[in-house]
PDB file of C-alpha atoms and ligand atoms in Angstrom:
ATOM      1  CA  MET M   1     181.752  85.241 -73.729  1.00  0.00           C
ATOM      2  CA  GLY M   2     183.527  88.489 -72.718  1.00  0.00           C
ATOM      3  CA  LEU M   3     184.859  90.941 -75.341  1.00  0.00           C
ATOM      4  CA  THR M   4     187.422  93.726 -74.263  1.00  0.00           C
ATOM      5  CA  GLY M   5     189.914  96.426 -75.775  1.00  0.00           C
ATOM      6  CA  GLY M   6     191.587  99.309 -74.857  1.00  0.00           C
ATOM      7  CA  ILE M   7     189.856 102.288 -76.355  1.00  0.00           C
ATOM      8  CA  GLY M   8     189.313 102.907 -80.323  1.00  0.00           C
ATOM      9  CA  SER M   9     190.293  99.080 -80.481  1.00  0.00           C
ATOM     10  CA  GLY M  10     187.501  98.314 -82.146  1.00  0.00           C
ATOM     11  CA  LYS M  11     185.107  96.353 -79.784  1.00  0.00           C
ATOM     12  CA  SER M  12     181.684  98.123 -81.300  1.00  0.00           C
ATOM     13  CA  ALA M  13     182.555  96.724 -84.948  1.00  0.00           C
ATOM     14  CA  VAL M  14     183.477  93.138 -83.050  1.00  0.00           C
ATOM     15  CA  SER M  15     180.302  93.271 -81.381  1.00  0.00           C
ATOM     16  CA  ALA M  16     178.241  94.803 -84.301  1.00  0.00           C
ATOM     17  CA  ARG M  17     179.394  92.065 -86.605  1.00  0.00           C
ATOM     18  CA  LEU M  18     178.651  89.622 -83.684  1.00  0.00           C
ATOM     19  CA  ALA M  19     174.923  90.772 -83.503  1.00  0.00           C
ATOM     20  CA  GLU M  20     174.537  90.620 -86.895  1.00  0.00           C
ATOM     21  CA  HIS M  21     175.107  86.772 -86.688  1.00  0.00           C
ATOM     22  CA  GLY M  22     172.407  86.649 -83.904  1.00  0.00           C
ATOM     23  CA  ALA M  23     174.463  87.046 -80.830  1.00  0.00           C
ATOM     24  CA  VAL M  24     172.670  88.971 -77.924  1.00  0.00           C
ATOM     25  CA  VAL M  25     175.446  91.670 -77.097  1.00  0.00           C
ATOM     26  CA  VAL M  26     175.685  93.388 -73.311  1.00  0.00           C
ATOM     27  CA  ASP M  27     177.173  96.435 -74.373  1.00  0.00           C
ATOM     28  CA  ALA M  28     178.452  97.992 -70.954  1.00  0.00           C
ATOM     29  CA  ASP M  29     179.229 101.373 -72.410  1.00  0.00           C
ATOM     30  CA  LYS M  30     175.158 101.842 -73.516  1.00  0.00           C
ATOM     31  CA  LEU M  31     174.096 100.476 -69.549  1.00  0.00           C
ATOM     32  CA  ALA M  32     176.916 103.136 -68.342  1.00  0.00           C
ATOM     33  CA  ARG M  33     174.403 105.746 -70.698  1.00  0.00           C
ATOM     34  CA  ASP M  34     171.537 104.189 -69.533  1.00  0.00           C
ATOM     35  CA  VAL M  35     172.092 104.682 -65.782  1.00  0.00           C
ATOM     36  CA  VAL M  36     172.708 108.004 -65.817  1.00  0.00           C
ATOM     37  CA  ALA M  37     169.722 108.873 -68.197  1.00  0.00           C
ATOM     38  CA  PRO M  38     168.052 111.883 -67.475  1.00  0.00           C
ATOM     39  CA  GLY M  39     165.825 111.540 -64.328  1.00  0.00           C
ATOM     40  CA  THR M  40     167.866 108.588 -63.276  1.00  0.00           C
ATOM     41  CA  PRO M  41     169.072 107.914 -59.283  1.00  0.00           C
ATOM     42  CA  GLY M  42     172.400 107.541 -61.368  1.00  0.00           C
ATOM     43  CA  LEU M  43     172.243 111.241 -62.575  1.00  0.00           C
ATOM     44  CA  ALA M  44     171.539 112.345 -58.931  1.00  0.00           C
ATOM     45  CA  ALA M  45     173.944 110.769 -57.242  1.00  0.00           C
ATOM     46  CA  VAL M  46     176.287 112.120 -60.002  1.00  0.00           C
ATOM     47  CA  ALA M  47     175.160 115.741 -59.779  1.00  0.00           C
ATOM     48  CA  GLU M  48     175.583 115.451 -56.217  1.00  0.00           C
ATOM     49  CA  ALA M  49     179.059 114.532 -56.459  1.00  0.00           C
ATOM     50  CA  PHE M  50     180.013 116.647 -59.341  1.00  0.00           C
ATOM     51  CA  GLY M  51     178.168 119.905 -58.872  1.00  0.00           C
ATOM     52  CA  PRO M  52     176.057 121.557 -61.377  1.00  0.00           C
ATOM     53  CA  GLY M  53     178.722 121.965 -63.882  1.00  0.00           C
ATOM     54  CA  VAL M  54     178.687 118.582 -65.096  1.00  0.00           C
ATOM     55  CA  LEU M  55     174.756 119.231 -66.125  1.00  0.00           C
ATOM     56  CA  LEU M  56     173.687 120.403 -69.810  1.00  0.00           C
ATOM     57  CA  PRO M  57     171.040 123.122 -69.752  1.00  0.00           C
ATOM     58  CA  ASP M  58     168.383 120.470 -70.704  1.00  0.00           C
ATOM     59  CA  GLY M  59     169.483 118.406 -67.093  1.00  0.00           C
ATOM     60  CA  GLY M  60     170.890 116.159 -69.162  1.00  0.00           C
ATOM     61  CA  LEU M  61     174.619 115.077 -68.441  1.00  0.00           C
ATOM     62  CA  ASP M  62     177.223 117.080 -70.255  1.00  0.00           C
ATOM     63  CA  ARG M  63     179.164 113.793 -70.766  1.00  0.00           C
ATOM     64  CA  ALA M  64     182.336 115.891 -72.097  1.00  0.00           C
ATOM     65  CA  ALA M  65     182.557 117.771 -68.949  1.00  0.00           C
ATOM     66  CA  LEU M  66     182.443 115.103 -66.952  1.00  0.00           C
ATOM     67  CA  GLY M  67     184.808 112.993 -68.938  1.00  0.00           C
ATOM     68  CA  GLN M  68     187.548 115.773 -68.727  1.00  0.00           C
ATOM     69  CA  ILE M  69     187.325 115.770 -64.906  1.00  0.00           C
ATOM     70  CA  VAL M  70     187.307 112.525 -64.538  1.00  0.00           C
ATOM     71  CA  PHE M  71     190.258 111.554 -66.604  1.00  0.00           C
ATOM     72  CA  ALA M  72     192.247 113.933 -65.494  1.00  0.00           C
ATOM     73  CA  ASP M  73     191.961 112.753 -62.121  1.00  0.00           C
ATOM     74  CA  PRO M  74     192.080 109.449 -60.578  1.00  0.00           C
ATOM     75  CA  ALA M  75     190.485 110.291 -57.619  1.00  0.00           C
ATOM     76  CA  ALA M  76     187.340 111.772 -59.511  1.00  0.00           C
ATOM     77  CA  ARG M  77     186.951 108.900 -61.738  1.00  0.00           C
ATOM     78  CA  ARG M  78     187.200 106.423 -58.722  1.00  0.00           C
ATOM     79  CA  ARG M  79     184.279 108.339 -57.203  1.00  0.00           C
ATOM     80  CA  LEU M  80     182.416 108.242 -60.624  1.00  0.00           C
ATOM     81  CA  GLU M  81     182.819 104.359 -60.808  1.00  0.00           C
ATOM     82  CA  GLY M  82     181.996 104.260 -57.076  1.00  0.00           C
ATOM     83  CA  ILE M  83     178.653 105.241 -58.848  1.00  0.00           C
ATOM     84  CA  THR M  84     178.013 103.564 -62.145  1.00  0.00           C
ATOM     85  CA  HIS M  85     179.684 100.360 -61.542  1.00  0.00           C
ATOM     86  CA  PRO M  86     177.332  98.895 -59.039  1.00  0.00           C
ATOM     87  CA  LEU M  87     174.388 100.497 -61.146  1.00  0.00           C
ATOM     88  CA  ILE M  88     175.546  98.566 -64.616  1.00  0.00           C
ATOM     89  CA  ARG M  89     175.870  95.449 -62.556  1.00  0.00           C
ATOM     90  CA  ASP M  90     172.387  95.651 -60.633  1.00  0.00           C
ATOM     91  CA  GLU M  91     171.130  96.785 -64.592  1.00  0.00           C
ATOM     92  CA  THR M  92     172.758  94.123 -66.059  1.00  0.00           C
ATOM     93  CA  ALA M  93     171.731  91.369 -64.148  1.00  0.00           C
ATOM     94  CA  ARG M  94     168.265  93.044 -64.183  1.00  0.00           C
ATOM     95  CA  ARG M  95     167.523  92.768 -67.942  1.00  0.00           C
ATOM     96  CA  PHE M  96     169.821  89.734 -68.549  1.00  0.00           C
ATOM     97  CA  ALA M  97     168.325  87.806 -65.510  1.00  0.00           C
ATOM     98  CA  ALA M  98     166.425  85.056 -67.755  1.00  0.00           C
ATOM     99  CA  PRO M  99     168.724  82.709 -70.020  1.00  0.00           C
ATOM    100  CA  VAL M 100     167.802  82.987 -73.562  1.00  0.00           C
ATOM    101  CA  PRO M 101     167.800  79.405 -74.866  1.00  0.00           C
ATOM    102  CA  ASP M 102     170.933  78.678 -77.005  1.00  0.00           C
ATOM    103  CA  ALA M 103     171.559  82.216 -77.235  1.00  0.00           C
ATOM    104  CA  ILE M 104     175.079  83.288 -77.221  1.00  0.00           C
ATOM    105  CA  VAL M 105     175.874  86.041 -75.371  1.00  0.00           C
ATOM    106  CA  VAL M 106     179.015  88.455 -75.939  1.00  0.00           C
ATOM    107  CA  HIS M 107     179.544  91.359 -73.002  1.00  0.00           C
ATOM    108  CA  ASP M 108     181.615  94.060 -74.494  1.00  0.00           C
ATOM    109  CA  ILE M 109     183.066  95.749 -71.545  1.00  0.00           C
ATOM    110  CA  PRO M 110     185.881  98.415 -71.940  1.00  0.00           C
ATOM    111  CA  LEU M 111     187.296  97.749 -68.704  1.00  0.00           C
ATOM    112  CA  LEU M 112     186.957  93.786 -68.168  1.00  0.00           C
ATOM    113  CA  VAL M 113     190.928  93.514 -67.421  1.00  0.00           C
ATOM    114  CA  GLU M 114     191.059  96.409 -65.015  1.00  0.00           C
ATOM    115  CA  ALA M 115     187.909  95.546 -63.051  1.00  0.00           C
ATOM    116  CA  GLY M 116     189.469  91.915 -62.481  1.00  0.00           C
ATOM    117  CA  MET M 117     186.324  89.852 -64.198  1.00  0.00           C
ATOM    118  CA  GLY M 118     188.484  88.491 -66.778  1.00  0.00           C
ATOM    119  CA  GLU M 119     187.673  84.779 -64.614  1.00  0.00           C
ATOM    120  CA  GLY M 120     183.974  85.170 -65.387  1.00  0.00           C
ATOM    121  CA  TYR M 121     183.759  84.368 -69.187  1.00  0.00           C
ATOM    122  CA  ASP M 122     184.164  80.804 -70.468  1.00  0.00           C
ATOM    123  CA  LEU M 123     185.781  83.019 -73.091  1.00  0.00           C
ATOM    124  CA  VAL M 124     187.865  85.986 -73.092  1.00  0.00           C
ATOM    125  CA  VAL M 125     188.285  87.558 -76.367  1.00  0.00           C
ATOM    126  CA  VAL M 126     190.804  90.488 -76.973  1.00  0.00           C
ATOM    127  CA  VAL M 127     190.231  92.829 -80.023  1.00  0.00           C
ATOM    128  CA  GLU M 128     193.805  94.869 -80.316  1.00  0.00           C
ATOM    129  CA  ALA M 129     194.920  97.543 -82.782  1.00  0.00           C
ATOM    130  CA  PRO M 130     198.477  99.642 -82.734  1.00  0.00           C
ATOM    131  CA  ARG M 131     197.998 102.890 -80.344  1.00  0.00           C
ATOM    132  CA  GLN M 132     198.565 105.496 -83.538  1.00  0.00           C
ATOM    133  CA  LEU M 133     195.846 104.078 -85.397  1.00  0.00           C
ATOM    134  CA  ARG M 134     193.208 103.840 -82.424  1.00  0.00           C
ATOM    135  CA  LEU M 135     194.490 107.342 -81.872  1.00  0.00           C
ATOM    136  CA  GLU M 136     194.033 108.290 -85.818  1.00  0.00           C
ATOM    137  CA  ARG M 137     190.489 106.345 -85.411  1.00  0.00           C
ATOM    138  CA  LEU M 138     189.459 108.209 -82.193  1.00  0.00           C
ATOM    139  CA  ALA M 139     190.273 111.746 -83.636  1.00  0.00           C
ATOM    140  CA  SER M 140     188.253 111.037 -86.947  1.00  0.00           C
ATOM    141  CA  ARG M 141     184.811 110.221 -84.404  1.00  0.00           C
ATOM    142  CA  GLY M 142     185.622 113.519 -82.391  1.00  0.00           C
ATOM    143  CA  LEU M 143     187.985 112.422 -79.716  1.00  0.00           C
ATOM    144  CA  PRO M 144     190.716 114.597 -79.672  1.00  0.00           C
ATOM    145  CA  ARG M 145     194.218 113.319 -79.102  1.00  0.00           C
ATOM    146  CA  ASP M 146     194.547 114.396 -75.772  1.00  0.00           C
ATOM    147  CA  GLN M 147     191.494 113.313 -74.450  1.00  0.00           C
ATOM    148  CA  ALA M 148     191.871 109.904 -75.632  1.00  0.00           C
ATOM    149  CA  GLU M 149     195.794 109.491 -74.338  1.00  0.00           C
ATOM    150  CA  ALA M 150     194.711 110.343 -71.126  1.00  0.00           C
ATOM    151  CA  ARG M 151     191.937 107.700 -71.588  1.00  0.00           C
ATOM    152  CA  MET M 152     194.605 105.186 -72.387  1.00  0.00           C
ATOM    153  CA  ALA M 153     196.546 105.997 -69.451  1.00  0.00           C
ATOM    154  CA  THR M 154     194.185 104.960 -67.280  1.00  0.00           C
ATOM    155  CA  GLN M 155     193.305 101.322 -69.113  1.00  0.00           C
ATOM    156  CA  ALA M 156     195.148  98.392 -69.139  1.00  0.00           C
ATOM    157  CA  ASP M 157     198.168  97.921 -71.354  1.00  0.00           C
ATOM    158  CA  ASP M 158     197.764  95.321 -74.379  1.00  0.00           C
ATOM    159  CA  ALA M 159     200.130  93.193 -72.317  1.00  0.00           C
ATOM    160  CA  ALA M 160     197.567  92.761 -69.766  1.00  0.00           C
ATOM    161  CA  ARG M 161     195.140  92.275 -71.709  1.00  0.00           C
ATOM    162  CA  ARG M 162     196.646  89.260 -73.574  1.00  0.00           C
ATOM    163  CA  ALA M 163     197.110  87.649 -70.396  1.00  0.00           C
ATOM    164  CA  VAL M 164     193.559  87.330 -69.908  1.00  0.00           C
ATOM    165  CA  ALA M 165     192.731  86.673 -73.841  1.00  0.00           C
ATOM    166  CA  ASP M 166     191.430  83.534 -75.322  1.00  0.00           C
ATOM    167  CA  VAL M 167     191.106  85.025 -78.941  1.00  0.00           C
ATOM    168  CA  LEU M 168     193.318  87.770 -79.872  1.00  0.00           C
ATOM    169  CA  LEU M 169     191.523  89.797 -82.591  1.00  0.00           C
ATOM    170  CA  ASP M 170     193.766  91.997 -84.831  1.00  0.00           C
ATOM    171  CA  ASN M 171     192.397  95.184 -86.232  1.00  0.00           C
ATOM    172  CA  SER M 172     195.439  96.794 -87.667  1.00  0.00           C
ATOM    173  CA  GLY M 173     193.733  96.319 -91.112  1.00  0.00           C
ATOM    174  CA  ASP M 174     190.511  97.193 -92.908  1.00  0.00           C
ATOM    175  CA  LEU M 175     187.113  96.097 -91.595  1.00  0.00           C
ATOM    176  CA  THR M 176     187.033  93.370 -94.163  1.00  0.00           C
ATOM    177  CA  GLY M 177     189.934  92.093 -92.370  1.00  0.00           C
ATOM    178  CA  LEU M 178     188.491  92.288 -89.198  1.00  0.00           C
ATOM    179  CA  TYR M 179     184.926  91.005 -90.210  1.00  0.00           C
ATOM    180  CA  ALA M 180     186.642  87.751 -91.280  1.00  0.00           C
ATOM    181  CA  GLN M 181     188.155  86.809 -87.912  1.00  0.00           C
ATOM    182  CA  VAL M 182     184.832  87.734 -85.985  1.00  0.00           C
ATOM    183  CA  ASP M 183     183.252  85.316 -88.854  1.00  0.00           C
ATOM    184  CA  ALA M 184     185.501  82.911 -87.962  1.00  0.00           C
ATOM    185  CA  LEU M 185     184.982  83.279 -84.186  1.00  0.00           C
ATOM    186  CA  TRP M 186     181.113  83.453 -84.323  1.00  0.00           C
ATOM    187  CA  HIS M 187     181.857  79.780 -86.497  1.00  0.00           C
ATOM    188  CA  ASP M 188     183.712  78.308 -83.595  1.00  0.00           C
ATOM    189  CA  LEU M 189     181.294  80.187 -80.945  1.00  0.00           C
ATOM    190  CA  VAL M 190     178.310  78.266 -82.761  1.00  0.00           C
ATOM    191  CA  ALA M 191     180.437  74.832 -82.298  1.00  0.00           C
ATOM    192  CA  ARG M 192     181.536  75.034 -78.914  1.00  0.00           C
ATOM    193  CA  ARG M 193     177.549  76.111 -78.173  1.00  0.00           C
ATOM    194  CA  ASP M 194     176.305  72.975 -80.359  1.00  0.00           C
ATOM    195  CA  ALA M 195     178.750  70.529 -78.602  1.00  0.00           C
ATOM    196  CA  GLY M 196     176.868  71.748 -74.887  1.00  0.00           C
ATOM    197  CA  PRO M 197     177.646  72.465 -71.538  1.00  0.00           C
ATOM    198  CA  GLY M 198     180.988  70.886 -69.902  1.00  0.00           C
ATOM    199  CA  THR M 199     182.702  69.741 -73.478  1.00  0.00           C
ATOM    200  CA  ASP M 200     185.694  72.131 -73.901  1.00  0.00           C
ATOM    201  CA  ALA M 201     185.440  72.229 -77.723  1.00  0.00           C
ATOM    202  CA  PRO M 202     188.681  73.544 -79.360  1.00  0.00           C
ATOM    203  CA  LEU M 203     188.735  77.131 -81.017  1.00  0.00           C
TER     204      LEU M 203
HETATM  205  C1  COD V 301     183.191 109.496 -68.130  1.00  0.00           C
HETATM  206  C2  COD V 301     181.702 109.688 -69.331  1.00  0.00           C
HETATM  207  C3  COD V 301     180.874 110.564 -68.829  1.00  0.00           C
HETATM  208  C4  COD V 301     182.495 109.781 -70.725  1.00  0.00           C
HETATM  209  O1  COD V 301     181.414 109.666 -71.566  1.00  0.00           O
HETATM  210  P1  COD V 301     181.620 109.665 -73.113  1.00  0.00           P
HETATM  211  O2  COD V 301     180.246 109.736 -73.912  1.00  0.00           O
HETATM  212  O3  COD V 301     182.793 110.927 -73.499  1.00  0.00           O
HETATM  213  O4  COD V 301     182.440 108.384 -73.471  1.00  0.00           O
HETATM  214  P2  COD V 301     182.032 106.741 -73.503  1.00  0.00           P
HETATM  215  O5  COD V 301     181.066 106.538 -71.870  1.00  0.00           O
HETATM  216  O6  COD V 301     180.938 106.576 -74.867  1.00  0.00           O
HETATM  217  O7  COD V 301     182.770 105.872 -73.265  1.00  0.00           O
HETATM  218  C5  COD V 301     184.136 105.624 -74.635  1.00  0.00           C
HETATM  219  C6  COD V 301     185.113 105.189 -74.035  1.00  0.00           C
HETATM  220  O8  COD V 301     186.038 105.658 -72.959  1.00  0.00           O
HETATM  221  C7  COD V 301     186.655 104.510 -71.920  1.00  0.00           C
HETATM  222  N1  COD V 301     186.298 105.114 -71.035  1.00  0.00           N
HETATM  223  C8  COD V 301     185.002 105.045 -70.167  1.00  0.00           C
HETATM  224  N2  COD V 301     184.717 105.261 -69.013  1.00  0.00           N
HETATM  225  C9  COD V 301     185.906 104.786 -68.125  1.00  0.00           C
HETATM  226  C10 COD V 301     186.680 105.011 -67.186  1.00  0.00           C
HETATM  227  N3  COD V 301     185.754 104.815 -66.406  1.00  0.00           N
HETATM  228  N4  COD V 301     188.178 104.015 -67.296  1.00  0.00           N
HETATM  229  C11 COD V 301     188.607 104.329 -68.683  1.00  0.00           C
HETATM  230  N5  COD V 301     188.010 104.350 -70.203  1.00  0.00           N
HETATM  231  C12 COD V 301     187.185 104.571 -69.687  1.00  0.00           C
HETATM  232  C13 COD V 301     186.232 103.331 -72.861  1.00  0.00           C
HETATM  233  O9  COD V 301     187.217 103.070 -73.374  1.00  0.00           O
HETATM  234  C14 COD V 301     184.677 103.726 -73.328  1.00  0.00           C
HETATM  235  O10 COD V 301     184.497 102.550 -74.705  1.00  0.00           O
HETATM  236  C15 COD V 301     181.408 107.831 -69.631  1.00  0.00           C
HETATM  237  O11 COD V 301     182.925 107.577 -70.072  1.00  0.00           O
HETATM  238  C16 COD V 301     181.216 107.335 -68.298  1.00  0.00           C
HETATM  239  O12 COD V 301     180.289 107.764 -67.532  1.00  0.00           O
HETATM  240  N6  COD V 301     182.439 106.702 -67.591  1.00  0.00           N
HETATM  241  C17 COD V 301     182.206 106.142 -66.038  1.00  0.00           C
HETATM  242  C18 COD V 301     181.356 104.574 -66.260  1.00  0.00           C
HETATM  243  C19 COD V 301     182.475 103.856 -66.840  1.00  0.00           C
HETATM  244  O13 COD V 301     183.515 103.407 -66.337  1.00  0.00           O
HETATM  245  N7  COD V 301     181.766 103.246 -68.110  1.00  0.00           N
HETATM  246  C20 COD V 301     182.899 102.457 -68.891  1.00  0.00           C
HETATM  247  C21 COD V 301     182.206 100.956 -68.911  1.00  0.00           C
HETATM  248  S1  COD V 301     181.909 100.146 -67.451  1.00  0.00           S
HETATM  249  N1  ATP V 302     189.549  98.105 -89.146  1.00  0.00           N
HETATM  250  C1  ATP V 302     189.007  99.489 -89.201  1.00  0.00           C
HETATM  251  N2  ATP V 302     189.217 100.427 -90.067  1.00  0.00           N
HETATM  252  C2  ATP V 302     189.063 101.824 -90.204  1.00  0.00           C
HETATM  253  N3  ATP V 302     187.891 101.808 -88.864  1.00  0.00           N
HETATM  254  C3  ATP V 302     187.771 101.209 -87.956  1.00  0.00           C
HETATM  255  C4  ATP V 302     188.089 100.331 -87.881  1.00  0.00           C
HETATM  256  N4  ATP V 302     187.961  99.477 -86.851  1.00  0.00           N
HETATM  257  C5  ATP V 302     187.005 100.360 -86.201  1.00  0.00           C
HETATM  258  N5  ATP V 302     187.136 101.474 -86.732  1.00  0.00           N
HETATM  259  C6  ATP V 302     186.785 102.923 -86.339  1.00  0.00           C
HETATM  260  O1  ATP V 302     187.598 103.814 -85.587  1.00  0.00           O
HETATM  261  C7  ATP V 302     186.722 104.022 -84.214  1.00  0.00           C
HETATM  262  C8  ATP V 302     187.073 103.314 -82.939  1.00  0.00           C
HETATM  263  O2  ATP V 302     186.164 101.827 -83.156  1.00  0.00           O
HETATM  264  P1  ATP V 302     185.127 101.268 -82.250  1.00  0.00           P
HETATM  265  O3  ATP V 302     184.357 102.257 -81.843  1.00  0.00           O
HETATM  266  O4  ATP V 302     184.552  99.766 -82.646  1.00  0.00           O
HETATM  267  O5  ATP V 302     186.544 101.301 -80.754  1.00  0.00           O
HETATM  268  P2  ATP V 302     185.726 100.725 -79.505  1.00  0.00           P
HETATM  269  O6  ATP V 302     187.236  99.956 -79.154  1.00  0.00           O
HETATM  270  O7  ATP V 302     184.446 100.398 -79.614  1.00  0.00           O
HETATM  271  O8  ATP V 302     186.039 102.213 -78.703  1.00  0.00           O
HETATM  272  P3  ATP V 302     185.353 102.268 -77.157  1.00  0.00           P
HETATM  273  O9  ATP V 302     186.286 102.283 -76.508  1.00  0.00           O
HETATM  274  O10 ATP V 302     185.782 103.723 -77.602  1.00  0.00           O
HETATM  275  O11 ATP V 302     183.934 102.137 -77.285  1.00  0.00           O
HETATM  276  C9  ATP V 302     185.058 103.742 -85.017  1.00  0.00           C
HETATM  277  O12 ATP V 302     185.092 105.434 -85.248  1.00  0.00           O
HETATM  278  C10 ATP V 302     185.249 102.882 -85.911  1.00  0.00           C
HETATM  279  O13 ATP V 302     184.731 103.120 -87.050  1.00  0.00           O
END
């Protein structure tokens, strides 16, 4: 299953709840961090492309500095994605090559729609919340409004995400309301799995 949504929509909250139920979560944001961890070829390639200004004194990646650059400059963002996306794809394939019997695997991918990956999943789940609420939630997570808006401007809009969605989760209320929808989704995912391959169990 593919899970996506705009920045601050609540993907992490949804995938954490699904993981509590027993889903195997493949988190693209986490993989994106792992491929540029200290000592990796990914970090070396990013430093080569963007210069020493994107490194912290300890040699690790200065994510805030790199974020300021790439979300203000589409060419720089494409250059970064040109380095990280193939590494993320390879790392996903390496870690999740062996299928786990009966596992329900959730691919949490912020850029699923932007990358045209909607066709690659048996089911696409999109989590949505109003823009203003997302900005407020991101601010309380420490991401300034102007930076959150800059990221939103580079991402697909709600209409484009809805166009590929099989299931929409509404995160305009509290977490209890979100979890109730996720729990119902989990129930359906289990039913689909238990119906076996080839059967298109209704959701
Ligand atoms: C620019 C970086 C260093 C900023 O790091 P930071 O810790 O501030 O943000 P983090 O990685 O936690 O991402 C938070 C959110 O930003 C948004 N975002 C991240 N990268 C992108 C991007 N290339 N395009 C649009 N939105 C993005 C997503 O909604 C994501 O969930 C980092 O986002 C990055 O390396 N991005 C390139 C890799 C990538 O495309 N990741 C997205 C998942 S594949
Ligand atoms: N229903 C909710 N009520 C209150 N706060 C929420 C709710 N859903 C999510 N949040 C908070 O809003 C912030 C954004 O949510 P979350 O991190 O799950 O979004 P995300 O889609 O994973 O964002 P990103 O694109 O940055 O990875 C988090 O701090 C989260 O705790």
